């Protein structure tokens, strides 16, 4: 029997979601995206080009198409309450309600929830609503702080003292933000991503992934939405021990239990961004969705039927036996327009050469008369899947290098050298 599924969003992450769904030949995809992603459009039965926060239009489209369910890629429609509206219209969703999505959309809610429920891994933090008070706190604080706007910023709103700004710069930033900020102790360590399927009560983890926030090689340059990421065949990372992994997983489970106890059960994909520190894993943030790029690492490894997994999430009876991932390494490399993120050159043509065995995911790109053009954000990504990290890296790197045009990528992502640097850094802080 045919299943009609609505996918909300039009980036690389949603292309990965769409492709994973379309492995099931009984699925018909309906897509809502602000711009036509050529990869998603090719797999979709029908496309609505609409802003992803325009919930009433999306809900009408869903009803008109008679979809059986929906999965929401990005955070903005979750914050706008798309799940509440679709479910009122009788469309079951994989994604949290507006209240449950506050785990991501309201950083003060997230920290206060962790504190109230005694969840481990919460950095020392203070919430401010007043620039003067925040300024005094920064002036008097010994050591470095992370300055975070309370709301969503597309991963680009955080300023770290000693990294992006000095003390005066942190104060200037707080003043520019009008004082609604969370100030946190600066954590030192290695970051990793733990994503999980959550049905409101049960949580099933996906392989660990490490993303690369900085724009340029060697982790230099401004923060981006993420330039690429990798995962290992054993689903672990060499700088995360088994007990650190268990601690991170327990934090995620405790957060799900806390949301349930709070009367806002969490259903959907839960994304934990952790910093592995000397004191074990600390929560940098939770996201209420798949990571972008991290979705492109894990979804190609999913051996179970994705539609079946989503069905169990909606039914609330998800168990670990429903979810199986291949024991392979993945490396994802994003191409971005020259000048990204600060001054991206858009409207530039690009040509893809021989991409070998790499998987291609379109992101912020435009196709006109058979030619691809850059826009303002990350353009497209290649994913290599292999028995070893080296193999996966080589596949992704060769494909990324085959592209000609005014784009760049990080050739160091997924290389042994970078991995060894990470392990070395972890040894140094312990
Ligand atoms: P976020 O938007 O919260 O994911 O933050 C973006 C990036 O800022 C993270 O991926 C980290 O690299 C960094 N960051 C956030 N919070 C902290 C912190 N407390 N200490 C050090 N780095 C942080
Ligand atoms: N890769 C970071 C994010 O999706 O927020």
mmCIF file of C-alpha atoms and ligand atoms in Angstrom, residues 13 104 155 193 211 213 225-226 271 273 285 287 289-294 378, ligand 2:
data_model
loop_
_atom_site.group_PDB
_atom_site.id
_atom_site.type_symbol
_atom_site.label_atom_id
_atom_site.label_comp_id
_atom_site.label_asym_id
_atom_site.label_seq_id
_atom_site.Cartn_x
_atom_site.Cartn_y
_atom_site.Cartn_z
ATOM 1 C CA UNK A 13 19.602 17.356 5.374
ATOM 2 C CA UNK A 104 16.473 23.972 20.941
ATOM 3 C CA UNK A 155 24.369 28.047 14.421
ATOM 4 C CA UNK A 193 27.159 14.854 17.925
ATOM 5 C CA UNK A 211 30.934 18.149 12.561
ATOM 6 C CA UNK A 213 31.973 24.410 12.364
ATOM 7 C CA UNK A 225 26.372 25.950 9.652
ATOM 8 C CA UNK A 226 28.940 23.091 9.387
ATOM 9 C CA UNK A 271 20.304 16.016 18.504
ATOM 10 C CA UNK A 273 25.849 18.526 20.709
ATOM 11 C CA UNK A 285 23.161 22.425 23.030
ATOM 12 C CA UNK A 287 18.635 20.528 18.657
ATOM 13 C CA UNK A 289 15.942 17.853 14.501
ATOM 14 C CA UNK A 290 18.609 16.080 12.497
ATOM 15 C CA UNK A 291 21.903 17.912 12.139
ATOM 16 C CA UNK A 292 22.890 19.347 8.807
ATOM 17 C CA UNK A 293 25.385 17.866 7.733
ATOM 18 C CA UNK A 294 25.115 15.019 10.294
ATOM 19 C CA UNK A 378 26.097 25.890 1.558
HETATM 20 N N1 LIG B 2 25.543 20.670 12.307
HETATM 21 C C1 LIG B 2 24.985 21.585 13.202
HETATM 22 C C2 LIG B 2 23.527 21.714 13.179
HETATM 23 O O1 LIG B 2 22.828 21.095 12.397
HETATM 24 O O2 LIG B 2 23.015 22.479 13.969
#
